[in-house]
PDB file of C-alpha atoms and ligand atoms in Angstrom:
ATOM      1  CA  UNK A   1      11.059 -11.383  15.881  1.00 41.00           C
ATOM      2  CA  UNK A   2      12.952 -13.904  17.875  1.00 41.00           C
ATOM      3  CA  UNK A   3      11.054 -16.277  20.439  1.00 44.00           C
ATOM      4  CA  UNK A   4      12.497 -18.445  22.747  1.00 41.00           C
ATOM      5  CA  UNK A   5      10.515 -21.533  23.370  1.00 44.00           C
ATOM      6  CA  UNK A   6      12.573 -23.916  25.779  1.00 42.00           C
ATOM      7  CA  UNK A   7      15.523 -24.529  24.118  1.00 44.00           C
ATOM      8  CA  UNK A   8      14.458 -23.967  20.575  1.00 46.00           C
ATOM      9  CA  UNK A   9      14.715 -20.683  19.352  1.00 49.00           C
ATOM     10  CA  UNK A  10      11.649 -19.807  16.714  1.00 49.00           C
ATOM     11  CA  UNK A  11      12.353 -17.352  14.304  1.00 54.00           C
ATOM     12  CA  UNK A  12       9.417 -15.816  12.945  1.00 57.00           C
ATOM     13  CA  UNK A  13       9.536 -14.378   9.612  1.00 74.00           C
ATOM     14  CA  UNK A  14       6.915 -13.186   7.089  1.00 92.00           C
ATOM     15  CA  UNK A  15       7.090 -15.247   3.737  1.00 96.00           C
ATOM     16  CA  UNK A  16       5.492 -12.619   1.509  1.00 97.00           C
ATOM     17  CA  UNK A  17       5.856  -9.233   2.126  1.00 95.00           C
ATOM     18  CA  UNK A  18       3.863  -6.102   0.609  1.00 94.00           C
ATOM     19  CA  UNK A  19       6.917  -3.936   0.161  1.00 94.00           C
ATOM     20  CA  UNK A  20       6.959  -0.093  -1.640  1.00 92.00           C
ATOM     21  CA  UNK A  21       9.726   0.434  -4.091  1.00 89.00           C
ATOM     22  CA  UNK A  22      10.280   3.244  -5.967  1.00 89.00           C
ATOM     23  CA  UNK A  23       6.663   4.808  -4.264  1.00 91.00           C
ATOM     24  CA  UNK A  24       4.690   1.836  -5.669  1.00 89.00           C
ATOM     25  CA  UNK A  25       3.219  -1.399  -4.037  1.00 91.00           C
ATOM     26  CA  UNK A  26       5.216  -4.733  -4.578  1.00 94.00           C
ATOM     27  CA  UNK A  27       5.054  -7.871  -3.803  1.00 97.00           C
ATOM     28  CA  UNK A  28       8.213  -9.908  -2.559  1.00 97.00           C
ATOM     29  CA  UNK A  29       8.859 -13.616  -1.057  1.00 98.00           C
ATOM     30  CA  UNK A  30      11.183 -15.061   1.447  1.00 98.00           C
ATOM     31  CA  UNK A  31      14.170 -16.453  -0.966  1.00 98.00           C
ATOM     32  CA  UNK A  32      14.466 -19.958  -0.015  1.00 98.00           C
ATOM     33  CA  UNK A  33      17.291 -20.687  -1.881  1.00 98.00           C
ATOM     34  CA  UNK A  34      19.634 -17.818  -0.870  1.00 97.00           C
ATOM     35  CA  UNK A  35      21.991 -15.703  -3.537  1.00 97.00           C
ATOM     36  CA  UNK A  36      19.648 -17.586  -6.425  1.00 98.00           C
ATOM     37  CA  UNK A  37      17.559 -15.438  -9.066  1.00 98.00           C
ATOM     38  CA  UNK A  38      14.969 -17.524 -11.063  1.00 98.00           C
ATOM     39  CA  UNK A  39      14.330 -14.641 -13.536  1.00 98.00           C
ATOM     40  CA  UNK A  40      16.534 -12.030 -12.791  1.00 97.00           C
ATOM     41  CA  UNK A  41      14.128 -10.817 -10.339  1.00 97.00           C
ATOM     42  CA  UNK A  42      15.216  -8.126  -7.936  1.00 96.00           C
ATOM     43  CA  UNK A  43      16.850  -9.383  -4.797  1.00 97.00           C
ATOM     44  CA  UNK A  44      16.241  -7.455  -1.606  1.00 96.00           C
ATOM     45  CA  UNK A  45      17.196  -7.546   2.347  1.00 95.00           C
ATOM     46  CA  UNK A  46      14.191  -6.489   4.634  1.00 93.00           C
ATOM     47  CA  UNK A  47      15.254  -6.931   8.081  1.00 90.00           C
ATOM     48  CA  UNK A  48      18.643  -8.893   7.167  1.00 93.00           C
ATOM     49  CA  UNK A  49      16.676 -11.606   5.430  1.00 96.00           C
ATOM     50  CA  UNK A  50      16.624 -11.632   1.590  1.00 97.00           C
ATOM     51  CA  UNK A  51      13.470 -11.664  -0.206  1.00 97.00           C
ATOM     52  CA  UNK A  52      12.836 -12.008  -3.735  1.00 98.00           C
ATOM     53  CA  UNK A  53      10.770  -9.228  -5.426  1.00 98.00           C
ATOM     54  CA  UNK A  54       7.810 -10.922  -7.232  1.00 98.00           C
ATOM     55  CA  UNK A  55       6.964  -9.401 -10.818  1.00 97.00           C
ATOM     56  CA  UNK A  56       2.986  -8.801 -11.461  1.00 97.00           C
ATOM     57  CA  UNK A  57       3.648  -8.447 -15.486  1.00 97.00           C
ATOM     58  CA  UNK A  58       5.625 -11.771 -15.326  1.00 97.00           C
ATOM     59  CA  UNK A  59       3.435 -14.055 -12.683  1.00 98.00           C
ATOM     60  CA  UNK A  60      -0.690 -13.774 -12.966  1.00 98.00           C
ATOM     61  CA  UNK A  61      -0.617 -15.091  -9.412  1.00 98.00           C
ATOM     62  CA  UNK A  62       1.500 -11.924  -8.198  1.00 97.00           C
ATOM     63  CA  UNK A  63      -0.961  -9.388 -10.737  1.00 97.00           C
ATOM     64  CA  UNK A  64      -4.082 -11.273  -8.616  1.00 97.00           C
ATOM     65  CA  UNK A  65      -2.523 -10.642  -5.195  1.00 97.00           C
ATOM     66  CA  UNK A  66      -2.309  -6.576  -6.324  1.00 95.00           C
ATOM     67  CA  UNK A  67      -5.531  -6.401  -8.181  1.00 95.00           C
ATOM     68  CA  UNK A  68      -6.930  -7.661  -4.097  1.00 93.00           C
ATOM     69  CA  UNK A  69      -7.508 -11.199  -4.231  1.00 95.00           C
ATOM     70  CA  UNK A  70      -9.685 -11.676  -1.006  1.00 93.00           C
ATOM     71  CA  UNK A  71      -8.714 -14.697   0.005  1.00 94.00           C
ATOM     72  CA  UNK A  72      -5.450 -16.382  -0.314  1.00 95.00           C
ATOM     73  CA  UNK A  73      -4.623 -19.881   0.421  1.00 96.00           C
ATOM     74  CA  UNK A  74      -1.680 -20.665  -0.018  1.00 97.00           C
ATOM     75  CA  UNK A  75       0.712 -20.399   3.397  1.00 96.00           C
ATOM     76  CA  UNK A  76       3.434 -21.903   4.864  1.00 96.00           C
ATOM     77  CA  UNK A  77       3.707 -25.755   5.013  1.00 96.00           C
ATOM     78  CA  UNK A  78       0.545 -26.043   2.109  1.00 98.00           C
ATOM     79  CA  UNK A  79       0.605 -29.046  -0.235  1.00 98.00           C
ATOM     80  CA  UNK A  80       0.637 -27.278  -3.966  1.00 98.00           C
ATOM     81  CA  UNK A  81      -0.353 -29.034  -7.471  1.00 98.00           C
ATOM     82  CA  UNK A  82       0.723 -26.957  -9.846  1.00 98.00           C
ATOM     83  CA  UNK A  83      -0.193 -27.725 -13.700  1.00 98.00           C
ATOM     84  CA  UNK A  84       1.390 -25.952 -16.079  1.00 98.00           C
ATOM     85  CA  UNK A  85       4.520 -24.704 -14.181  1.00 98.00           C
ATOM     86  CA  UNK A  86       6.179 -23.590 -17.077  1.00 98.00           C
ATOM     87  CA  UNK A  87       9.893 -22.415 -16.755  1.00 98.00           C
ATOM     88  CA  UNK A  88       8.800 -22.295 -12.822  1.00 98.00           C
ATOM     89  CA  UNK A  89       8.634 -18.030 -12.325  1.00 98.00           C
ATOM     90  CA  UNK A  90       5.217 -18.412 -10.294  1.00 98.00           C
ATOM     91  CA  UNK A  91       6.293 -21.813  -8.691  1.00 98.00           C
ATOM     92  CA  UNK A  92       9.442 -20.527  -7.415  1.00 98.00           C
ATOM     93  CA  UNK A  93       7.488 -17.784  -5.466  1.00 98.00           C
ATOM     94  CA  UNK A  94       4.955 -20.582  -4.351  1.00 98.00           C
ATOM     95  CA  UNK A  95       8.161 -22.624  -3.143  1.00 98.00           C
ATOM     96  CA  UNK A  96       9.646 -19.735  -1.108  1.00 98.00           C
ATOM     97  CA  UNK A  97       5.591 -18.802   0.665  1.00 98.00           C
ATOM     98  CA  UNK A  98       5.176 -22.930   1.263  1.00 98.00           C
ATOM     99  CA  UNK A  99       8.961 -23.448   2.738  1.00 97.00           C
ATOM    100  CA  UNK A 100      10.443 -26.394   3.586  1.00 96.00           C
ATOM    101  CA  UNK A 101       7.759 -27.641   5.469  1.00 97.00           C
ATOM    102  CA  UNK A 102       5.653 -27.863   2.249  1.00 98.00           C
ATOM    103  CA  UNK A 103       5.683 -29.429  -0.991  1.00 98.00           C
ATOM    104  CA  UNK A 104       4.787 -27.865  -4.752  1.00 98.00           C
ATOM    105  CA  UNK A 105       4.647 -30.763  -7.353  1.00 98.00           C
ATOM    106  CA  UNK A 106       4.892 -28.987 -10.936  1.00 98.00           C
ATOM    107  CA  UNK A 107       3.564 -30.609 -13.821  1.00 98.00           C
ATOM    108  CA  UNK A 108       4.496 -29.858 -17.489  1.00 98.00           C
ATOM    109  CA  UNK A 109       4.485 -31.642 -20.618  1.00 98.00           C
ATOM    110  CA  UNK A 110       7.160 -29.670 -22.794  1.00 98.00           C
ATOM    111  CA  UNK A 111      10.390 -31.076 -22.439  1.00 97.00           C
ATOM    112  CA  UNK A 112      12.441 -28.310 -23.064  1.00 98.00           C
ATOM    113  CA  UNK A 113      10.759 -25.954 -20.587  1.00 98.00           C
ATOM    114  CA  UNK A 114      10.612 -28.624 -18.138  1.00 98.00           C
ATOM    115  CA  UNK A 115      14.691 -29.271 -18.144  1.00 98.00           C
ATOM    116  CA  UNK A 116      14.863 -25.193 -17.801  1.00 98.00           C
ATOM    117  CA  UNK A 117      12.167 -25.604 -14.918  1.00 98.00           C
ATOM    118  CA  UNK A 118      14.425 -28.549 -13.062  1.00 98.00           C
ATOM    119  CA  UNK A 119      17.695 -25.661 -14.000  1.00 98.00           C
ATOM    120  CA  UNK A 120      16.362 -22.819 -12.524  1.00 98.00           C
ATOM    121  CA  UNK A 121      14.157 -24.017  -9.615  1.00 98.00           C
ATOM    122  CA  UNK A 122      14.139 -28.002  -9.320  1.00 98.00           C
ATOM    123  CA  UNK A 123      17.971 -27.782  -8.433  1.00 98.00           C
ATOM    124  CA  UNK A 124      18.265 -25.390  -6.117  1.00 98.00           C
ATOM    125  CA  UNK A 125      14.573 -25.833  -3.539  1.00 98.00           C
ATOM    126  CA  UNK A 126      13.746 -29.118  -1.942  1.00 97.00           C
ATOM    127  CA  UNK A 127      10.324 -28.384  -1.903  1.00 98.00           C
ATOM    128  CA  UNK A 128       9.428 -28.747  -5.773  1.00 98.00           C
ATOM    129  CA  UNK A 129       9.041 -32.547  -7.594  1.00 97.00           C
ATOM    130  CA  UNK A 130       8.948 -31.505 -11.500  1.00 97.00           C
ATOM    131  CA  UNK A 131       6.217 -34.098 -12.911  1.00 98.00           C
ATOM    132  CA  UNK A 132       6.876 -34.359 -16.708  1.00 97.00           C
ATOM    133  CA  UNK A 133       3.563 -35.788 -18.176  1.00 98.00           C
ATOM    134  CA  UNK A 134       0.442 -34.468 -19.801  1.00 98.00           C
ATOM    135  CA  UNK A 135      -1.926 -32.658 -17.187  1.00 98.00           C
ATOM    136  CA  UNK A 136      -4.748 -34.416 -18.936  1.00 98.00           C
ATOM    137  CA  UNK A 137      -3.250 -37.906 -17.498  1.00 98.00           C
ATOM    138  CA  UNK A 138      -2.967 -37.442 -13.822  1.00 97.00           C
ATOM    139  CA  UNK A 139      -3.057 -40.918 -13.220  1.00 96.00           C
ATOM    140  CA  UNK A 140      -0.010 -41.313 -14.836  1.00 96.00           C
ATOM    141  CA  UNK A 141       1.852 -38.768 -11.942  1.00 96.00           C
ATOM    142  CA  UNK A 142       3.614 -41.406 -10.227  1.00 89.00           C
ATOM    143  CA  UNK A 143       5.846 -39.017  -7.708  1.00 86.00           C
ATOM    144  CA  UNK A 144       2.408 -37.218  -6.425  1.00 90.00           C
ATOM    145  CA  UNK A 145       1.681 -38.892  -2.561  1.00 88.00           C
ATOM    146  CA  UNK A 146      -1.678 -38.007  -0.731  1.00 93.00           C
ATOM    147  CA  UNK A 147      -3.992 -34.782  -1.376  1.00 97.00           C
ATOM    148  CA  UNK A 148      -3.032 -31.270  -1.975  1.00 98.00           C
ATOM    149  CA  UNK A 149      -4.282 -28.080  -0.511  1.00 98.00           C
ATOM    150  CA  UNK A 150      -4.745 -26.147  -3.567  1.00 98.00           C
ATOM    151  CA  UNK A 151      -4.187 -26.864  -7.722  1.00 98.00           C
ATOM    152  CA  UNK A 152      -2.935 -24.037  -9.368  1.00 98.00           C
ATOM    153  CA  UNK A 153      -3.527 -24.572 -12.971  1.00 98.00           C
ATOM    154  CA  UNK A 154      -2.416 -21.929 -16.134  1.00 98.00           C
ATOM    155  CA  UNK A 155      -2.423 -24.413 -19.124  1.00 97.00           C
ATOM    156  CA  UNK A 156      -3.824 -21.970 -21.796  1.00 92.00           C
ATOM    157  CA  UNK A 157      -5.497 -24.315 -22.833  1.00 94.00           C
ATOM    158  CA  UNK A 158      -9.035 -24.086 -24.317  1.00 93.00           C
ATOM    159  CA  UNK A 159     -10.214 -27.700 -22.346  1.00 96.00           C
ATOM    160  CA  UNK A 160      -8.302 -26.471 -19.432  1.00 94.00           C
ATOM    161  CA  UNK A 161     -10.990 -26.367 -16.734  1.00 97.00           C
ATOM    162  CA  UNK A 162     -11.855 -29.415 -17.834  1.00 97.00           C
ATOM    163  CA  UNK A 163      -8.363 -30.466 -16.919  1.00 98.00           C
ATOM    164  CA  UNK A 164      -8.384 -28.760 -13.973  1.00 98.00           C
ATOM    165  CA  UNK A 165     -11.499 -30.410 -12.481  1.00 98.00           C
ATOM    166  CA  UNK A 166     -10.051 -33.904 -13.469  1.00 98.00           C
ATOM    167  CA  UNK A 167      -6.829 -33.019 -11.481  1.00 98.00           C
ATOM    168  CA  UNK A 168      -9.162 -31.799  -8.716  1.00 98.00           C
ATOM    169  CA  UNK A 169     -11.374 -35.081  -8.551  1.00 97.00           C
ATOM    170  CA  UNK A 170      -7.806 -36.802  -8.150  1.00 97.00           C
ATOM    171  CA  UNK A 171      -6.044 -35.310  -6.033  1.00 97.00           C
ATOM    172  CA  UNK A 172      -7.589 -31.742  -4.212  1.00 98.00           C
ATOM    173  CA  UNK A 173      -8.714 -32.460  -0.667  1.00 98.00           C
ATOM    174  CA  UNK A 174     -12.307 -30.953   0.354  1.00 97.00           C
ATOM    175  CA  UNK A 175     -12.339 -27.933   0.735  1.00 97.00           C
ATOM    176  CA  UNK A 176      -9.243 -27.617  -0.780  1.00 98.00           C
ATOM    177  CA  UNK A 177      -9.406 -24.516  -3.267  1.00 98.00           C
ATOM    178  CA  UNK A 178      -8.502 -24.609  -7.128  1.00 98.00           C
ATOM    179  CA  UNK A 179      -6.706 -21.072  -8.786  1.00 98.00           C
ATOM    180  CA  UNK A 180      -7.485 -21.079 -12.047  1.00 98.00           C
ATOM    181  CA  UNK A 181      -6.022 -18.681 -14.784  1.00 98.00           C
ATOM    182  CA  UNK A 182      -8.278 -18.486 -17.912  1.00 97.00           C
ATOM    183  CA  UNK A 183      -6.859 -16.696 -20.701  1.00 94.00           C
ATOM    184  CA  UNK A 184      -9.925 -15.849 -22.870  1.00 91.00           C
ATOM    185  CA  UNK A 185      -8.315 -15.804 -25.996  1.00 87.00           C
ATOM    186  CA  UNK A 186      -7.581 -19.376 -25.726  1.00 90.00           C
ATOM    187  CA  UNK A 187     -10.812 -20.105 -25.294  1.00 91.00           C
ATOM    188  CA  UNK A 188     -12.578 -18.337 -27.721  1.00 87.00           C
ATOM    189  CA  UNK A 189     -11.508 -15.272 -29.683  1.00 88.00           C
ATOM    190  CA  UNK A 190     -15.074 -14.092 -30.320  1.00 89.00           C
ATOM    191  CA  UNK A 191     -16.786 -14.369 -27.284  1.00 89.00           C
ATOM    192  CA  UNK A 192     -16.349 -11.398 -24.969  1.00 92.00           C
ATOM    193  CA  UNK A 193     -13.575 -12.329 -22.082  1.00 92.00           C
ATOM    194  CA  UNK A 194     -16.455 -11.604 -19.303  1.00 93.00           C
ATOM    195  CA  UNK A 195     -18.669 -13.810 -20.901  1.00 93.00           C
ATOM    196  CA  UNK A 196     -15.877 -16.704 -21.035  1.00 95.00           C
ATOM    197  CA  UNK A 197     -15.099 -16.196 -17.090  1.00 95.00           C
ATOM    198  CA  UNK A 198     -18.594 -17.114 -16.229  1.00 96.00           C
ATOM    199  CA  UNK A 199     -18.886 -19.685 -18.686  1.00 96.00           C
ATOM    200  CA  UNK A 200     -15.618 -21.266 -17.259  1.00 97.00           C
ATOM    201  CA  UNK A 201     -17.159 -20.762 -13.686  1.00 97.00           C
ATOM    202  CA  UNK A 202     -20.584 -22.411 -14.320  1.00 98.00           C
ATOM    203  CA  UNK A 203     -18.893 -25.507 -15.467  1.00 98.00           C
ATOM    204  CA  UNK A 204     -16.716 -25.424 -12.092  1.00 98.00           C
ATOM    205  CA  UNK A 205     -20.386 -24.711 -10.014  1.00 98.00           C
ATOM    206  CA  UNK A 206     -22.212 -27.663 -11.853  1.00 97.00           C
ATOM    207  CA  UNK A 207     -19.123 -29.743 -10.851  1.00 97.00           C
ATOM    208  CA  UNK A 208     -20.017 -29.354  -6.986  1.00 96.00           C
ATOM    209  CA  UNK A 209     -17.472 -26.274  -6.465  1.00 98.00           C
ATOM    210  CA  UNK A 210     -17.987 -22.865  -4.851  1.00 98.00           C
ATOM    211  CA  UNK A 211     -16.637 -19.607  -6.703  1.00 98.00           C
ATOM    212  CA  UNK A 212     -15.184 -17.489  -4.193  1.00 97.00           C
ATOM    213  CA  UNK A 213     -14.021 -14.817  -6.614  1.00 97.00           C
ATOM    214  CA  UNK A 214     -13.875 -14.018 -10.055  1.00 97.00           C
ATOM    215  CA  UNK A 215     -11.055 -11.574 -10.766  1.00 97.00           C
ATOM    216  CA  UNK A 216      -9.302 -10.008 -13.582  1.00 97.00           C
ATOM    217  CA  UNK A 217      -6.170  -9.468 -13.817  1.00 97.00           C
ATOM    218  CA  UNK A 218      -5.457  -6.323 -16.398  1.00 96.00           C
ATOM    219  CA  UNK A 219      -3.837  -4.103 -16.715  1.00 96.00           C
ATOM    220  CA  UNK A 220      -0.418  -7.470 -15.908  1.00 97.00           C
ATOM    221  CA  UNK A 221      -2.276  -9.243 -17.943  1.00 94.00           C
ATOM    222  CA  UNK A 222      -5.263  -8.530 -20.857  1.00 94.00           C
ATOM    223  CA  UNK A 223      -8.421 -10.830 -21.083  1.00 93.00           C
ATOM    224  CA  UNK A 224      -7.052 -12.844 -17.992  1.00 96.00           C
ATOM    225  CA  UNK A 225      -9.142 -13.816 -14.720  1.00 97.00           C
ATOM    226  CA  UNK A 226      -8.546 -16.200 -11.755  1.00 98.00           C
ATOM    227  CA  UNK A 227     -11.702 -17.888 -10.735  1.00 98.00           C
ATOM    228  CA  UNK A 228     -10.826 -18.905  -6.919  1.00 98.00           C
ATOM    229  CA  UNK A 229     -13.197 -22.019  -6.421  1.00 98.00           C
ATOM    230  CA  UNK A 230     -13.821 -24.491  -3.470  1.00 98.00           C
ATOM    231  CA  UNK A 231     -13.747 -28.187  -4.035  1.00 97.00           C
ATOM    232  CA  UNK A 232     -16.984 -28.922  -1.272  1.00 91.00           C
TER     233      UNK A 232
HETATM  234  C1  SAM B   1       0.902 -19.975 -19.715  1.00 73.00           C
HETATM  235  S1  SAM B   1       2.206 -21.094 -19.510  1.00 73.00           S
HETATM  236  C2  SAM B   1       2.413 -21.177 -17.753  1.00 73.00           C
HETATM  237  C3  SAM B   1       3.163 -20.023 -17.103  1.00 73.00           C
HETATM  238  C4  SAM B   1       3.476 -20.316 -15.659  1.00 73.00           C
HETATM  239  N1  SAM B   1       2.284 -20.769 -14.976  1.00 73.00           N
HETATM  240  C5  SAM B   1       4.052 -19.149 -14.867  1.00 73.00           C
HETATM  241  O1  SAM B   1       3.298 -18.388 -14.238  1.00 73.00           O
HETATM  242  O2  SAM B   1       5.281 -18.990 -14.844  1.00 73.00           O
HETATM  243  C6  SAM B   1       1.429 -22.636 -19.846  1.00 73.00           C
HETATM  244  C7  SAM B   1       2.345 -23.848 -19.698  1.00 73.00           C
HETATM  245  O3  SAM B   1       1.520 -25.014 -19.642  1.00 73.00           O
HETATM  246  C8  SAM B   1       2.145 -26.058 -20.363  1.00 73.00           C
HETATM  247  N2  SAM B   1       1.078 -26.990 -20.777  1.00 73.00           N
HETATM  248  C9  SAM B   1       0.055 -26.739 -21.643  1.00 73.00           C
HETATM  249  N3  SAM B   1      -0.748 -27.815 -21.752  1.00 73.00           N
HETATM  250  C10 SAM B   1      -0.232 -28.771 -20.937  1.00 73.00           C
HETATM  251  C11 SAM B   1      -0.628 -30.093 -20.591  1.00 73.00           C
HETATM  252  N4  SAM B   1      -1.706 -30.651 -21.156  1.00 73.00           N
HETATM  253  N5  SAM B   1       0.104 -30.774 -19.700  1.00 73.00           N
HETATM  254  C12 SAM B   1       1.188 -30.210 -19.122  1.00 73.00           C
HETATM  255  N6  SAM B   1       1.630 -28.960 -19.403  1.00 73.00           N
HETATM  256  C13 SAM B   1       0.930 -28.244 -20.297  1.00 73.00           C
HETATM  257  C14 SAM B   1       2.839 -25.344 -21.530  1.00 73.00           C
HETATM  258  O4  SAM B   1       3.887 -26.127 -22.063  1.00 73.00           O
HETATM  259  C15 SAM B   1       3.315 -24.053 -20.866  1.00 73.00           C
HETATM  260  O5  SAM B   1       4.630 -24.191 -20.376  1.00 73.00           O
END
């Protein structure tokens, strides 16, 4: 839809779109960085604007979005700390729902993965500032500026709340919400995966934070949950 305002003319445009393709619910965001695939993700036009089709089996944030995540932060212009942005699949779809009004800071401490990250996504969207340093050290992020909206965090790690919650303490505003992924098997490989969730979310609640929702995210990905919790 066009608006005239004035003399400015507003386009407004849906960032992420549920679309159907081939009969079956998808996900897809705006592209922000037109012509450009990140992981030779399907490119589409809706309405002569090209949009990006997000891939649940390859992104646990897309999988949490179909499996009905209630509420979802992240929107235009938010301020995104992302640990563990990997090769940058899930960021890049972050990137194109924030837009240029908003920022997505990435942190990851593999090297490699982190020059494929600044390849792929770094390059190409000025909204993304690839932080290469342990997530365990946030006070060594020197390009971070202010407080975020939300941390997204998917470390696999088994201390990784832990890390989150430091990140949080740092650098999430109140009421700002944290996304964690927690990959059971990372944690323990005993312990039954519903029984690690809710271990994983206690130590968030005795921490001061509220869990808004506790979901899993088969059959994209097995043993996986996001716990979406509220720094109060
Ligand atoms: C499961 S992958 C993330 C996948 C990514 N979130 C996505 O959706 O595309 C976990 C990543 O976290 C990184 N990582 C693990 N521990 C870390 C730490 N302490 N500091 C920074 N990065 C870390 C790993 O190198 C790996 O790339």
């Amino acid at each position: 839809m066009v608006k005239r305002r004035g003399l400015n003319v507003v386009k407004e445009v849906d960032r992420l779109k549920r679309v159907k393709i081939n009969g079956e619910e998808r996900l897809a965001t705006l592209n922000l960085a037109e012509g450009i695939q990140v992981y030779n993700e399907k490119l589409i036009k809706l309405n002569g604007l090209e949009y990006r089709v997000w891939d649940p089996f390859r992104s646990k944030l897309a999988a949490a979005l179909l499996k009905g995540l209630k509420e979802f932060p992240i929107s235009e212009s938010s301020k995104v700390l992302y640990l563990g942005v990997s090769t940058g699949t899930t960021a890049s779809h972050i990137s194109d729902i924030i837009g240029e009004g908003g920022i997505l800071f990435g942190v990851e401490f593999a090297p490699r993965v982190a020059r494929e990250f600044i390849d792929r996504v770094v390059k190409h969207r000025k909204n993304v500032i690839p932080i290469i340093e342990d997530a365990r050290r946030p006070d060594k992020y020197l390009s971070i500026f202010g407080k975020v909206d939300i941390v997204y965090c998917d470390l696999a790690q088994p201390d990784q709340t832990e890390i989150a919650i430091l990140n949080c303490k740092k650098y999430l505003k109140n009421g700002g919400h944290l996304l964690l992924i927690v990959k059971a098997r990372s944690i323990d490989v005993i312990k039954e995966p519903k029984e690690i969730f809710k271990i994983e979310a206690e130590k968030l609640e005795n921490e001061g934070f509220k869990i808004n929702q506790i979901i899993k995210l088969d059959p994209f990905d097995k043993d996986h949950a996001l716990i979406d919790a509220i720094m109060e």
